[in-house]
Coordinates of C-alpha atoms in Angstrom, one line a residue:
Chain C
M1129 CA -29.3 24.0 2.3
Y1130 CA -26.5 23.5 0.8
I1131 CA -24.1 25.5 -1.4
G1132 CA -23.1 25.1 -5.0
I1133 CA -19.9 26.0 -6.6
D1134 CA -19.1 25.6 -10.0
I1135 CA -15.2 26.2 -10.8
G1136 CA -15.4 26.9 -15.0
G1137 CA -12.0 28.2 -16.9
T1138 CA -13.3 31.1 -17.4
N1139 CA -16.0 31.3 -14.3
I1140 CA -16.8 30.5 -10.1
K1141 CA -20.6 30.7 -9.8
I1142 CA -21.9 29.8 -6.5
G1143 CA -25.8 29.4 -5.1
I1144 CA -27.0 28.0 -1.6
I1145 CA -29.1 25.1 -3.9
T1146 CA -32.1 23.6 -1.5
K1147 CA -33.2 19.7 -1.3
L1148 CA -35.3 20.4 -4.4
G1149 CA -32.8 22.0 -6.7
R1150 CA -34.3 25.0 -6.4
I1151 CA -31.0 28.1 -6.4
L1152 CA -31.7 30.7 -3.3
A1153 CA -29.5 33.2 -4.5
S1154 CA -26.4 33.0 -6.3
T1155 CA -23.4 34.8 -7.9
S1156 CA -20.5 34.8 -9.5
F1157 CA -16.7 36.4 -10.5
K1158 CA -14.1 36.0 -12.8
T1159 CA -12.1 33.2 -12.5
R1160 CA -9.0 34.9 -14.3
A1161 CA -7.0 31.9 -14.0
P1162 CA -4.0 30.9 -14.0
R1163 CA -3.3 32.5 -10.1
P1164 CA -2.2 30.7 -6.9
Y1165 CA -4.6 28.4 -6.0
E1166 CA -5.1 30.3 -2.3
E1167 CA -6.1 33.6 -4.0
I1168 CA -8.9 31.7 -5.6
E1169 CA -9.6 29.7 -2.2
K1170 CA -9.8 33.3 0.1
N1171 CA -12.1 35.2 -3.0
I1172 CA -14.7 31.9 -3.0
F1173 CA -14.7 32.1 0.6
D1174 CA -15.7 35.7 0.5
A1175 CA -18.3 35.6 -2.2
I1176 CA -20.2 32.9 -0.2
N1177 CA -20.1 34.9 3.0
S1178 CA -20.8 37.7 0.8
L1179 CA -24.0 36.0 -0.1
C1180 CA -25.3 34.1 3.0
Q1181 CA -24.6 38.0 4.5
K1182 CA -26.7 39.6 1.5
E1183 CA -29.5 37.3 1.6
S1184 CA -29.5 36.9 5.2
I1185 CA -29.3 33.3 5.4
D1186 CA -27.2 32.1 8.6
C1187 CA -24.3 29.5 8.1
N1188 CA -25.1 27.4 10.3
T1189 CA -28.0 26.6 8.5
I1190 CA -25.7 24.7 5.5
K1191 CA -25.4 21.5 5.4
G1192 CA -23.1 21.4 3.2
I1193 CA -20.2 22.2 0.3
G1194 CA -20.3 20.8 -3.2
I1195 CA -17.6 21.4 -5.7
G1196 CA -18.0 21.0 -9.5
V1197 CA -14.5 21.1 -10.8
P1198 CA -13.6 21.1 -14.7
G1199 CA -10.7 18.2 -15.0
M1200 CA -10.0 15.2 -13.3
V1201 CA -10.6 14.5 -10.3
N1202 CA -10.7 11.8 -7.8
S1203 CA -13.9 12.2 -6.2
K1204 CA -13.1 9.7 -3.9
S1205 CA -10.0 11.0 -1.9
G1206 CA -10.7 13.9 -2.6
I1207 CA -8.1 15.4 -4.5
V1208 CA -7.8 17.6 -7.9
L1209 CA -5.6 15.1 -10.3
R1210 CA -4.9 17.9 -12.6
A1211 CA -7.3 20.6 -14.3
S1212 CA -5.5 22.1 -16.8
N1213 CA -7.4 25.1 -17.4
L1214 CA -6.4 26.6 -13.4
G1215 CA -2.9 25.2 -13.8
W1216 CA -4.0 23.0 -11.0
V1217 CA -2.0 19.2 -10.2
G1218 CA -2.6 17.0 -6.8
I1219 CA -5.3 19.6 -4.7
D1220 CA -6.3 18.1 -2.1
L1221 CA -9.7 20.8 -2.5
E1222 CA -11.9 18.8 -0.1
K1223 CA -10.1 18.7 3.0
R1224 CA -8.7 21.9 2.5
F1225 CA -12.4 23.5 2.1
S1226 CA -13.4 21.0 5.1
K1227 CA -10.7 22.6 7.0
L1228 CA -12.0 26.0 6.4
S1229 CA -15.7 25.8 6.6
H1230 CA -16.2 23.2 9.5
K1231 CA -19.0 21.2 6.5
I1232 CA -19.2 18.3 4.9
V1233 CA -17.2 18.7 1.7
K1234 CA -17.8 16.9 -1.3
I1235 CA -15.7 17.9 -4.9
G1236 CA -16.4 16.5 -8.8
N1237 CA -16.1 17.2 -12.0
D1238 CA -18.0 19.2 -13.2
A1239 CA -19.5 17.2 -16.0
N1240 CA -20.2 14.7 -13.6
C1241 CA -21.7 17.8 -12.1
A1242 CA -23.9 18.5 -15.1
A1243 CA -24.8 15.4 -15.4
L1244 CA -26.3 14.6 -11.6
A1245 CA -28.0 18.1 -11.5
E1246 CA -30.0 17.1 -14.8
Q1247 CA -30.9 13.6 -13.0
K1248 CA -31.9 14.5 -9.8
F1249 CA -34.1 17.5 -11.3
G1250 CA -33.7 18.3 -14.9
G1251 CA -33.9 16.7 -18.5
G1252 CA -32.9 13.1 -17.1
K1253 CA -35.4 12.8 -14.3
Q1254 CA -37.2 9.9 -14.9
Y1255 CA -34.0 7.8 -16.5
D1256 CA -31.8 6.1 -13.5
D1257 CA -29.2 5.0 -16.4
C1258 CA -28.3 7.7 -19.1
V1259 CA -25.0 9.4 -20.1
F1260 CA -25.3 13.4 -20.2
I1261 CA -22.8 15.1 -23.0
T1262 CA -21.9 18.7 -23.4
F1263 CA -20.6 19.9 -26.7
G1264 CA -18.2 22.9 -26.0
T1265 CA -14.8 23.1 -26.2
G1266 CA -13.9 19.8 -25.9
I1267 CA -16.9 16.8 -24.5
G1268 CA -17.9 16.5 -21.1
T1269 CA -19.8 13.4 -20.5
G1270 CA -21.4 12.2 -16.7
L1271 CA -22.5 8.6 -16.7
I1272 CA -25.4 8.4 -14.5
I1273 CA -25.5 4.7 -13.7
N1274 CA -28.3 3.3 -11.5
G1275 CA -29.7 6.8 -10.7
K1276 CA -26.0 7.5 -9.4
I1277 CA -22.6 9.4 -10.9
Y1278 CA -20.8 6.6 -12.1
D1279 CA -17.3 7.1 -11.7
G1280 CA -15.8 4.4 -11.7
Y1281 CA -12.9 2.5 -9.3
G1282 CA -10.9 5.6 -9.3
G1283 CA -13.2 7.9 -9.6
T1284 CA -12.3 9.1 -13.2
A1285 CA -15.1 7.2 -15.3
G1286 CA -16.7 9.5 -18.0
E1287 CA -14.2 10.8 -19.9
C1288 CA -16.2 10.0 -22.9
G1289 CA -14.9 12.7 -25.1
H1290 CA -11.4 10.9 -25.2
M1291 CA -12.2 7.5 -27.1
V1292 CA -10.4 7.3 -30.1
I1293 CA -12.8 7.4 -33.5
V1294 CA -10.4 8.3 -35.9
K1295 CA -7.3 5.5 -35.9
D1296 CA -4.3 8.1 -36.5
G1297 CA -6.9 10.9 -36.3
E1298 CA -6.1 14.7 -35.2
E1299 CA -4.3 15.1 -32.5
C1300 CA -6.0 16.0 -28.8
A1301 CA -4.7 18.3 -26.4
C1302 CA -3.6 15.3 -24.3
G1303 CA -1.2 13.6 -26.2
N1304 CA -3.6 11.3 -27.8
K1305 CA -5.1 11.2 -31.6
G1306 CA -8.2 10.9 -33.1
C1307 CA -10.5 11.6 -29.7
W1308 CA -13.9 12.3 -30.6
E1309 CA -14.3 15.3 -28.8
R1310 CA -11.2 16.7 -31.9
Y1311 CA -14.7 15.9 -34.3
A1312 CA -17.2 15.9 -31.9
S1313 CA -16.8 19.5 -29.8
A1314 CA -18.6 22.4 -30.3
S1315 CA -15.0 24.1 -30.9
A1316 CA -14.3 20.9 -33.3
L1317 CA -17.8 22.4 -35.8
T1318 CA -16.0 26.5 -35.4
R1319 CA -13.1 25.4 -36.3
R1320 CA -14.9 23.2 -39.2
T1321 CA -17.3 26.2 -39.9
E1322 CA -13.6 29.0 -40.7
M1323 CA -12.4 26.8 -42.5
M1324 CA -14.7 26.1 -44.9
A1325 CA -15.3 29.8 -44.7
K1326 CA -12.4 30.7 -45.6
Q1327 CA -12.7 28.2 -48.9
N1328 CA -15.4 29.5 -50.2
P1329 CA -15.5 33.2 -50.0
Q1330 CA -18.5 33.4 -51.7
S1331 CA -20.8 31.3 -49.7
K1332 CA -23.6 32.4 -47.4
L1333 CA -21.3 31.0 -44.4
N1334 CA -19.5 34.1 -45.8
N1335 CA -22.3 36.5 -45.4
I1336 CA -23.2 35.3 -41.7
I1337 CA -20.2 35.6 -40.2
A1338 CA -19.8 39.2 -41.8
K1339 CA -22.9 39.6 -40.5
Y1340 CA -22.4 38.7 -36.4
K1341 CA -18.5 39.6 -36.4
N1342 CA -17.8 36.2 -35.3
V1343 CA -18.0 32.6 -36.0
S1344 CA -19.3 29.5 -33.8
A1345 CA -20.9 26.5 -33.8
V1346 CA -23.9 27.8 -34.1
T1347 CA -22.6 29.7 -37.4
A1348 CA -22.8 26.4 -39.6
F1349 CA -26.9 25.5 -38.4
E1350 CA -27.7 29.2 -39.8
A1351 CA -25.9 29.0 -43.1
A1352 CA -27.4 25.5 -43.6
R1353 CA -31.5 27.1 -42.0
Q1354 CA -31.0 29.8 -45.3
N1355 CA -29.7 26.6 -47.2
D1356 CA -26.6 27.1 -48.1
E1357 CA -25.0 23.7 -49.3
I1358 CA -22.2 24.8 -47.3
G1359 CA -23.1 25.3 -44.4
K1360 CA -25.7 22.0 -45.0
Q1361 CA -22.4 19.7 -45.5
L1362 CA -20.9 20.9 -42.5
V1363 CA -24.0 20.1 -40.3
D1364 CA -24.7 16.9 -42.0
E1365 CA -20.8 16.5 -40.7
Y1366 CA -21.0 17.3 -37.3
I1367 CA -24.6 14.8 -37.1
E1368 CA -22.3 12.0 -38.1
Y1369 CA -19.5 12.5 -36.0
V1370 CA -21.6 13.0 -32.7
S1371 CA -24.0 9.9 -34.0
I1372 CA -20.6 7.6 -33.8
G1373 CA -19.8 8.4 -30.4
L1374 CA -23.8 8.2 -29.1
I1375 CA -24.0 5.0 -30.8
N1376 CA -20.7 3.8 -29.7
L1377 CA -22.0 4.6 -26.4
I1378 CA -25.1 2.8 -27.0
Q1379 CA -22.7 -1.0 -28.0
I1380 CA -20.9 -0.4 -24.1
L1381 CA -23.8 1.2 -22.1
H1382 CA -27.0 1.5 -23.5
P1383 CA -28.6 4.2 -21.8
Q1384 CA -32.4 5.0 -21.6
A1385 CA -31.8 8.6 -22.9
F1386 CA -28.5 11.0 -23.6
I1387 CA -29.0 14.7 -21.9
I1388 CA -27.2 17.1 -24.0
G1389 CA -25.9 20.7 -22.9
G1390 CA -24.1 22.9 -24.5
G1391 CA -24.4 26.1 -26.5
V1392 CA -25.7 23.9 -29.7
S1393 CA -27.8 22.1 -27.8
N1394 CA -30.3 24.9 -28.6
E1395 CA -30.1 24.0 -32.0
G1396 CA -33.4 21.3 -31.2
K1397 CA -35.0 20.9 -34.7
D1398 CA -31.9 20.6 -36.9
F1399 CA -29.6 18.7 -34.2
I1400 CA -31.4 16.5 -31.5
Q1401 CA -33.9 15.7 -33.8
P1402 CA -32.2 14.7 -36.7
L1403 CA -29.6 13.4 -33.8
N1404 CA -32.6 11.3 -32.9
H1405 CA -33.6 10.2 -36.3
R1406 CA -29.9 8.6 -36.9
V1407 CA -29.3 7.4 -33.3
N1408 CA -33.0 5.5 -33.2
K1409 CA -32.9 4.0 -37.1
F1410 CA -29.4 2.6 -35.3
V1411 CA -31.0 1.2 -32.8
Q1412 CA -34.1 -0.4 -34.4
D1413 CA -31.6 -1.7 -37.4
N1414 CA -29.9 -4.0 -34.6
N1415 CA -32.6 -5.0 -32.8
I1416 CA -31.5 -3.0 -30.3
Y1417 CA -34.5 -2.6 -27.5
P1418 CA -35.8 -0.6 -26.2
Q1419 CA -34.9 2.9 -27.7
V1420 CA -32.6 5.4 -26.3
E1421 CA -34.1 9.1 -26.2
V1422 CA -32.4 12.2 -27.3
K1423 CA -32.7 15.1 -25.4
K1424 CA -31.9 18.2 -24.8
A1425 CA -30.7 19.3 -20.9
I1426 CA -33.0 21.8 -19.3
L1427 CA -30.4 23.6 -16.5
G1428 CA -27.9 25.3 -19.0
N1429 CA -25.1 26.8 -17.4
T1430 CA -26.9 26.6 -13.7
A1431 CA -26.6 22.7 -13.7
G1432 CA -23.3 22.6 -12.4
M1433 CA -23.8 24.7 -9.7
I1434 CA -27.2 22.0 -8.4
G1435 CA -25.0 19.5 -9.5
A1436 CA -22.3 20.3 -6.9
A1437 CA -24.4 20.8 -4.0
S1438 CA -26.7 17.5 -5.1
L1439 CA -22.5 16.2 -4.4
V1440 CA -23.6 17.1 -0.4
M1441 CA -27.1 16.4 -0.6
D1442 CA -28.2 13.1 1.5
Chain I
M1120 CA -26.2 -27.4 -7.1
Y1121 CA -26.6 -25.8 -10.2
I1122 CA -27.1 -26.9 -14.3
G1123 CA -24.8 -24.0 -16.5
I1124 CA -25.9 -25.1 -20.2
D1125 CA -23.3 -22.5 -22.6
I1126 CA -25.3 -22.7 -26.4
G1127 CA -21.9 -22.1 -28.6
G1128 CA -22.5 -22.0 -32.5
T1129 CA -20.8 -25.2 -32.9
N1130 CA -20.8 -27.2 -29.0
I1131 CA -23.0 -26.9 -26.3
K1132 CA -21.9 -27.2 -23.5
I1133 CA -23.6 -28.9 -20.5
G1134 CA -22.0 -28.8 -16.9
I1135 CA -23.8 -29.6 -13.0
I1136 CA -21.7 -27.1 -10.8
T1137 CA -21.4 -26.3 -7.6
K1138 CA -22.1 -22.8 -5.6
L1139 CA -17.8 -22.8 -5.6
G1140 CA -18.3 -23.2 -9.2
R1141 CA -17.0 -26.7 -9.3
I1142 CA -18.0 -28.8 -12.6
L1143 CA -19.2 -31.9 -10.9
A1144 CA -19.9 -33.0 -14.1
S1145 CA -20.6 -32.5 -17.7
T1146 CA -21.1 -33.0 -21.5
S1147 CA -21.1 -31.7 -24.9
F1148 CA -22.3 -31.9 -28.4
K1149 CA -22.3 -30.8 -31.9
T1150 CA -25.5 -27.9 -32.0
R1151 CA -25.1 -28.4 -36.0
A1152 CA -26.9 -25.4 -35.9
P1153 CA -29.0 -24.0 -38.5
R1154 CA -31.9 -26.6 -37.6
P1155 CA -35.8 -26.0 -36.3
Y1156 CA -35.2 -23.9 -32.3
E1157 CA -37.3 -27.8 -31.1
E1158 CA -34.9 -30.4 -31.9
I1159 CA -31.8 -28.1 -30.2
E1160 CA -34.3 -27.7 -26.7
K1161 CA -35.3 -31.6 -27.3
N1162 CA -31.7 -33.1 -27.6
I1163 CA -30.1 -30.0 -24.2
F1164 CA -33.2 -31.9 -21.9
D1165 CA -31.6 -35.2 -23.6
A1166 CA -28.6 -34.4 -22.5
I1167 CA -29.5 -33.2 -19.2
N1168 CA -31.8 -36.4 -17.7
S1169 CA -29.0 -38.5 -19.8
L1170 CA -26.5 -37.0 -17.5
C1171 CA -28.0 -36.5 -14.0
Q1172 CA -28.5 -40.6 -14.4
K1173 CA -25.2 -41.1 -15.5
E1174 CA -24.1 -39.3 -12.5
S1175 CA -26.9 -40.6 -9.6
I1176 CA -27.2 -37.4 -9.5
D1177 CA -31.6 -36.5 -8.1
C1178 CA -33.0 -34.1 -10.6
N1179 CA -34.7 -32.5 -7.3
T1180 CA -31.1 -31.6 -6.3
I1181 CA -31.0 -29.0 -9.0
K1182 CA -31.5 -25.6 -8.3
G1183 CA -32.2 -23.7 -10.9
I1184 CA -31.1 -24.1 -15.0
G1185 CA -29.0 -21.1 -16.4
I1186 CA -28.2 -20.8 -20.2
G1187 CA -25.8 -18.5 -21.8
V1188 CA -26.9 -17.8 -26.3
P1189 CA -24.0 -16.2 -28.7
G1190 CA -26.4 -13.6 -29.1
M1191 CA -28.4 -10.6 -28.4
V1192 CA -29.9 -11.2 -25.3
N1193 CA -32.9 -9.7 -22.6
S1194 CA -31.7 -11.3 -19.6
K1195 CA -35.1 -9.0 -17.7
S1196 CA -37.2 -10.2 -19.6
G1197 CA -35.5 -13.9 -20.9
I1198 CA -35.9 -13.2 -24.4
V1199 CA -33.5 -14.4 -26.7
L1200 CA -33.5 -10.8 -29.6
R1201 CA -31.4 -12.7 -32.2
A1202 CA -28.5 -15.0 -32.4
S1203 CA -27.6 -15.0 -36.1
N1204 CA -25.1 -18.3 -35.3
L1205 CA -28.8 -20.5 -34.8
G1206 CA -30.4 -18.2 -36.5
W1207 CA -32.8 -17.8 -33.6
V1208 CA -35.2 -14.3 -33.4
G1209 CA -37.1 -13.7 -31.2
I1210 CA -37.4 -17.2 -28.5
D1211 CA -38.4 -16.8 -25.4
L1212 CA -35.7 -19.1 -24.0
E1213 CA -36.4 -18.7 -19.9
K1214 CA -39.9 -19.2 -20.7
R1215 CA -40.1 -22.5 -22.6
F1216 CA -37.1 -23.9 -20.3
S1217 CA -38.5 -22.8 -17.0
K1218 CA -42.5 -24.3 -18.3
L1219 CA -40.5 -27.5 -19.2
S1220 CA -37.7 -28.3 -16.3
H1221 CA -40.5 -26.7 -14.1
K1222 CA -37.1 -24.9 -12.2
I1223 CA -35.5 -21.6 -11.8
V1224 CA -34.5 -20.0 -15.8
K1225 CA -32.4 -17.9 -16.2
I1226 CA -30.9 -16.6 -19.7
G1227 CA -27.7 -13.5 -20.7
N1228 CA -25.4 -13.7 -23.5
D1229 CA -22.4 -15.6 -23.5
A1230 CA -19.8 -13.4 -22.9
N1231 CA -22.0 -11.9 -19.7
C1232 CA -22.0 -15.6 -18.5
A1233 CA -17.7 -16.1 -19.3
A1234 CA -17.2 -12.5 -17.1
L1235 CA -19.9 -13.2 -14.7
A1236 CA -17.9 -17.1 -14.4
E1237 CA -14.5 -15.0 -14.3
Q1238 CA -15.3 -12.1 -11.8
K1239 CA -16.5 -15.2 -9.2
F1240 CA -14.3 -17.8 -9.7
G1241 CA -11.6 -17.0 -11.7
G1242 CA -9.3 -14.6 -13.0
G1243 CA -11.5 -11.8 -11.9
K1244 CA -12.1 -12.7 -8.8
Q1245 CA -10.6 -9.6 -6.9
Y1246 CA -12.5 -7.2 -9.2
D1247 CA -15.6 -5.4 -8.6
D1248 CA -15.2 -3.4 -11.5
C1249 CA -14.1 -5.0 -14.9
V1250 CA -14.0 -6.2 -18.1
F1251 CA -13.9 -9.7 -19.8
I1252 CA -13.0 -9.8 -23.3
T1253 CA -12.6 -12.9 -25.2
F1254 CA -10.7 -12.1 -29.3
G1255 CA -12.0 -15.0 -31.0
T1256 CA -14.0 -14.7 -33.9
G1257 CA -15.7 -11.7 -33.6
I1258 CA -14.8 -9.9 -30.1
G1259 CA -17.1 -10.1 -26.5
T1260 CA -17.5 -8.3 -23.6
G1261 CA -19.3 -8.4 -20.5
L1262 CA -19.1 -5.3 -18.2
I1263 CA -19.1 -6.2 -14.2
I1264 CA -19.7 -3.1 -12.5
N1265 CA -20.0 -3.1 -8.4
G1266 CA -19.9 -7.0 -9.1
K1267 CA -22.0 -7.4 -11.3
I1268 CA -23.4 -8.0 -15.1
Y1269 CA -24.3 -4.8 -16.2
D1270 CA -25.9 -5.3 -19.5
G1271 CA -28.4 -1.7 -19.5
Y1272 CA -31.4 -1.1 -19.1
G1273 CA -32.4 -3.0 -21.8
G1274 CA -30.3 -6.2 -21.2
T1275 CA -28.3 -5.9 -24.1
A1276 CA -25.1 -3.7 -23.2
G1277 CA -21.6 -4.6 -23.4
E1278 CA -21.9 -5.0 -26.9
C1279 CA -17.8 -3.0 -27.3
G1280 CA -16.7 -5.1 -30.3
H1281 CA -19.0 -2.8 -32.2
M1282 CA -17.4 0.5 -31.1
V1283 CA -16.6 2.4 -34.3
I1284 CA -12.4 3.1 -33.8
V1285 CA -11.8 3.8 -37.7
K1286 CA -14.9 5.9 -39.3
D1287 CA -15.5 4.8 -42.5
G1288 CA -13.2 1.9 -41.9
E1289 CA -14.4 -2.1 -42.3
E1290 CA -17.8 -3.2 -43.6
C1291 CA -18.2 -5.5 -40.1
A1292 CA -21.2 -7.7 -40.3
C1293 CA -23.2 -5.5 -38.4
G1294 CA -24.1 -3.3 -40.6
N1295 CA -21.7 -1.1 -39.2
K1296 CA -18.0 0.6 -40.5
G1297 CA -14.8 0.5 -38.1
C1298 CA -16.2 -1.9 -35.7
W1299 CA -13.2 -2.6 -33.2
E1300 CA -13.6 -6.5 -34.0
R1301 CA -12.6 -6.0 -37.4
Y1302 CA -9.3 -4.7 -36.4
A1303 CA -8.7 -6.6 -33.3
S1304 CA -10.0 -10.1 -32.8
A1305 CA -9.1 -13.6 -34.0
S1306 CA -10.0 -13.1 -36.6
A1307 CA -8.8 -10.2 -37.5
L1308 CA -5.2 -11.3 -37.3
T1309 CA -5.7 -14.1 -39.0
R1310 CA -7.7 -12.9 -42.1
R1311 CA -4.0 -10.1 -41.7
T1312 CA -1.5 -13.2 -41.3
E1313 CA -3.2 -14.7 -44.4
M1314 CA -2.9 -11.8 -46.6
M1315 CA 0.1 -10.6 -45.7
A1316 CA 2.1 -14.9 -46.2
K1317 CA 0.3 -14.3 -49.7
Q1318 CA 2.6 -10.7 -50.3
N1319 CA 5.8 -12.4 -49.1
P1320 CA 6.1 -15.6 -50.4
Q1321 CA 9.7 -16.2 -48.8
S1322 CA 8.4 -14.5 -45.5
K1323 CA 9.1 -17.2 -42.7
L1324 CA 5.5 -16.6 -42.0
N1325 CA 4.8 -19.1 -44.6
N1326 CA 7.1 -21.6 -43.4
I1327 CA 5.0 -21.7 -40.6
I1328 CA 2.1 -22.2 -42.2
A1329 CA 3.1 -25.1 -44.2
K1330 CA 4.8 -26.7 -41.3
Y1331 CA 1.2 -26.4 -39.5
K1332 CA -0.6 -26.6 -42.8
N1333 CA -3.0 -24.1 -41.2
V1334 CA -2.9 -19.7 -40.4
S1335 CA -5.0 -19.0 -37.0
A1336 CA -4.0 -16.0 -34.8
V1337 CA -1.2 -17.0 -33.2
T1338 CA 0.6 -18.1 -36.8
A1339 CA 1.9 -14.1 -36.5
F1340 CA 3.2 -14.7 -33.0
E1341 CA 5.1 -17.9 -33.9
A1342 CA 6.9 -16.4 -36.8
A1343 CA 7.2 -13.2 -34.4
R1344 CA 9.5 -15.4 -31.9
Q1345 CA 11.1 -16.7 -35.0
N1346 CA 12.7 -12.9 -35.8
D1347 CA 10.3 -12.9 -38.4
E1348 CA 10.2 -9.2 -39.5
I1349 CA 6.4 -9.8 -41.5
G1350 CA 5.1 -11.4 -38.2
K1351 CA 6.8 -8.4 -35.4
Q1352 CA 4.8 -6.4 -37.5
L1353 CA 1.7 -8.1 -38.1
V1354 CA 1.9 -8.4 -33.8
D1355 CA 2.9 -4.8 -33.6
E1356 CA -0.8 -3.5 -35.4
Y1357 CA -2.6 -6.3 -33.8
I1358 CA -1.6 -4.9 -29.9
E1359 CA -2.3 -1.2 -30.8
Y1360 CA -5.4 -1.7 -32.6
V1361 CA -6.3 -4.0 -29.6
S1362 CA -5.0 -1.5 -27.2
I1363 CA -7.4 1.5 -29.2
G1364 CA -10.1 -0.2 -27.9
L1365 CA -9.0 -0.8 -24.0
I1366 CA -7.9 2.7 -23.7
N1367 CA -11.6 3.6 -25.4
L1368 CA -13.0 1.3 -22.4
I1369 CA -10.3 2.8 -19.9
Q1370 CA -11.5 6.7 -21.1
I1371 CA -15.4 5.5 -20.1
L1372 CA -15.5 3.2 -17.8
H1373 CA -11.7 2.8 -15.8
P1374 CA -12.4 -0.5 -14.6
Q1375 CA -9.9 -1.8 -12.2
A1376 CA -9.2 -4.9 -14.4
F1377 CA -9.5 -6.2 -18.1
I1378 CA -9.5 -10.0 -17.9
I1379 CA -8.6 -11.6 -21.3
G1380 CA -9.7 -14.6 -23.0
G1381 CA -10.0 -16.5 -26.4
G1382 CA -6.9 -18.1 -28.1
V1383 CA -5.0 -15.2 -28.2
S1384 CA -5.0 -15.1 -24.7
N1385 CA -2.1 -17.4 -24.1
E1386 CA 0.2 -15.9 -25.6
G1387 CA 1.3 -14.1 -22.5
K1388 CA 4.5 -12.4 -22.7
D1389 CA 4.1 -12.1 -26.4
F1390 CA 0.3 -10.6 -26.3
I1391 CA -0.5 -10.4 -22.5
Q1392 CA 2.6 -8.5 -21.3
P1393 CA 3.3 -5.5 -23.9
L1394 CA -0.7 -4.8 -24.3
N1395 CA -0.8 -4.0 -19.9
H1396 CA 2.5 -2.5 -21.0
R1397 CA 1.1 0.0 -23.6
V1398 CA -2.2 0.5 -21.6
N1399 CA -0.5 1.9 -18.4
K1400 CA 2.0 3.7 -20.0
F1401 CA -1.1 5.4 -21.5
V1402 CA -3.1 5.7 -18.4
Q1403 CA -0.2 7.0 -16.4
D1404 CA 0.7 10.0 -19.1
N1405 CA -3.0 11.1 -18.5
N1406 CA -2.3 10.4 -14.8
I1407 CA -5.2 8.0 -14.7
Y1408 CA -4.8 6.3 -10.8
P1409 CA -4.7 3.6 -9.6
Q1410 CA -3.4 1.2 -12.4
V1411 CA -5.6 -0.9 -14.3
E1412 CA -4.5 -4.6 -15.0
V1413 CA -4.9 -6.7 -17.7
K1414 CA -5.0 -10.1 -16.5
K1415 CA -5.5 -13.3 -18.9
A1416 CA -9.2 -15.3 -17.8
I1417 CA -8.4 -18.5 -16.0
L1418 CA -11.3 -21.0 -16.1
G1419 CA -11.3 -21.4 -20.7
N1420 CA -13.9 -22.4 -22.1
T1421 CA -15.7 -23.7 -18.7
A1422 CA -16.3 -20.3 -18.6
G1423 CA -19.5 -19.5 -20.4
M1424 CA -20.7 -22.9 -18.5
I1425 CA -20.2 -22.0 -14.8
G1426 CA -21.3 -18.5 -15.5
A1427 CA -24.4 -19.5 -17.3
A1428 CA -24.8 -21.5 -14.0
S1429 CA -24.2 -18.2 -11.5
L1430 CA -27.2 -17.0 -13.3
V1431 CA -29.2 -19.2 -11.2
M1432 CA -27.3 -19.2 -7.7
D1433 CA -28.3 -16.4 -5.5

């Protein structure tokens, strides 16, 4: 058995995971960041102990602890270089946790953990070379090359959301301009939807927003399904921006598949399907062979935990 | 000993290469494409035989033949999918050559071969993860991951020149718009130089063009060195476009180094040095560690031949 910890900006999830990726037991609590690192560390250890006690699991049967962190992580040195949402800079996480737990500890970037989980136990099981992409507040990506996370020489590769696709484009939180995630994250679609709703107060888009008292990346898809012209335009534009990034990744890495996560991945026939069509038309037109599959991730928000635990599996 | 064949759009180079990457003997002839494949094949075998005879090399001591092709190659099946400059589509090159020569034959994309040569014997010797980039008519790239060419599941990865960096930008020969090579190839700089020279007939740029009776990617660098404002502007813009692509590749792959080839790579202190500075300022500002080296390729136009031969070395 292994412990997988998925540290998120909002929640921290902890699971006891088997070698086959099954969740035996899990718990979670609010991150309440920013607050001192030591507090969060203590909360995590308390939560692990309660969980083991509650489930009558002998701590000695836990073989290792894997931790997914939302930020830039050097997986080789075990240090969190920067996790902006947590306010962490240069935390020697692997060493601290291993000293306190007397277990093998490995850390990884959260998107890389999710990628590893999907590749080992989820939607990417049959692929040795695939790219896992979550469309959320930003775009998280994890590269799987030869069946393993590829995070480069320094342990920080796979930040595909920050490839520039629009020179001198919108400013990104990273300090650069025109990054893919400024146009193709779920938040980008939400922003665009809000803007178009304001500009078109009579549209069905506005009715939907009023009805659910909420705007999200799903709003435009819902409006498009109701045949709203503005909704359809928003979805078309969004799919185009997403495709540009996927096609760039095909030119560079030609993976077997893209495994798509995040809330927007549930828009199967309105998102995954047209995306698949567009990407593979490009592949075919350019004599690139074989085709590249665009598939939905299947582990949902447990992928982070399972993938974190996978870091310490042999 | 191995034979390395570098098939180019203009010349075909053939070398007898040692295990240490030394060229024992070499020859070359004009490609004169497009012409029937069979003619080119015959010319190559005739050239190999003459070369061996001239150098008194027993054909039996040749262990294998490696071939670099300027186009899309499936290195796993040994088939040239498309080499536009040669007019080749779906040529079963590996099988044909191996049937005629009774030797082990391997084929690869020309940029990948050059990358392999630089990594094994040239400017990339100390790096296991590096990206080789030639700025020429287009942008040729070869990815080295864990000390080996990475060409993806289908054998066609590493076409980084066709990543889109300007959405809806200039049309590219590949059919897409806004590809990196439309802005950052040597040809792109030449085109821009021609345009600016026309628009500014009194500039030093024009004097230089008149003096050498020629415009190339080097012209703008020469004008900049002579303190010509337009030359400086051209070089600055060019370096910015090149940087965008390199930084994208850092975000995605974080290699240890970029090994830069093509005529423009000779502009050391005016090209490689500012490029290094700009790329590493970005890396530092983003807490990406370790730094990424930008270095000049050192094997020049022999890299293709040496790398092709490397394909068949154990």
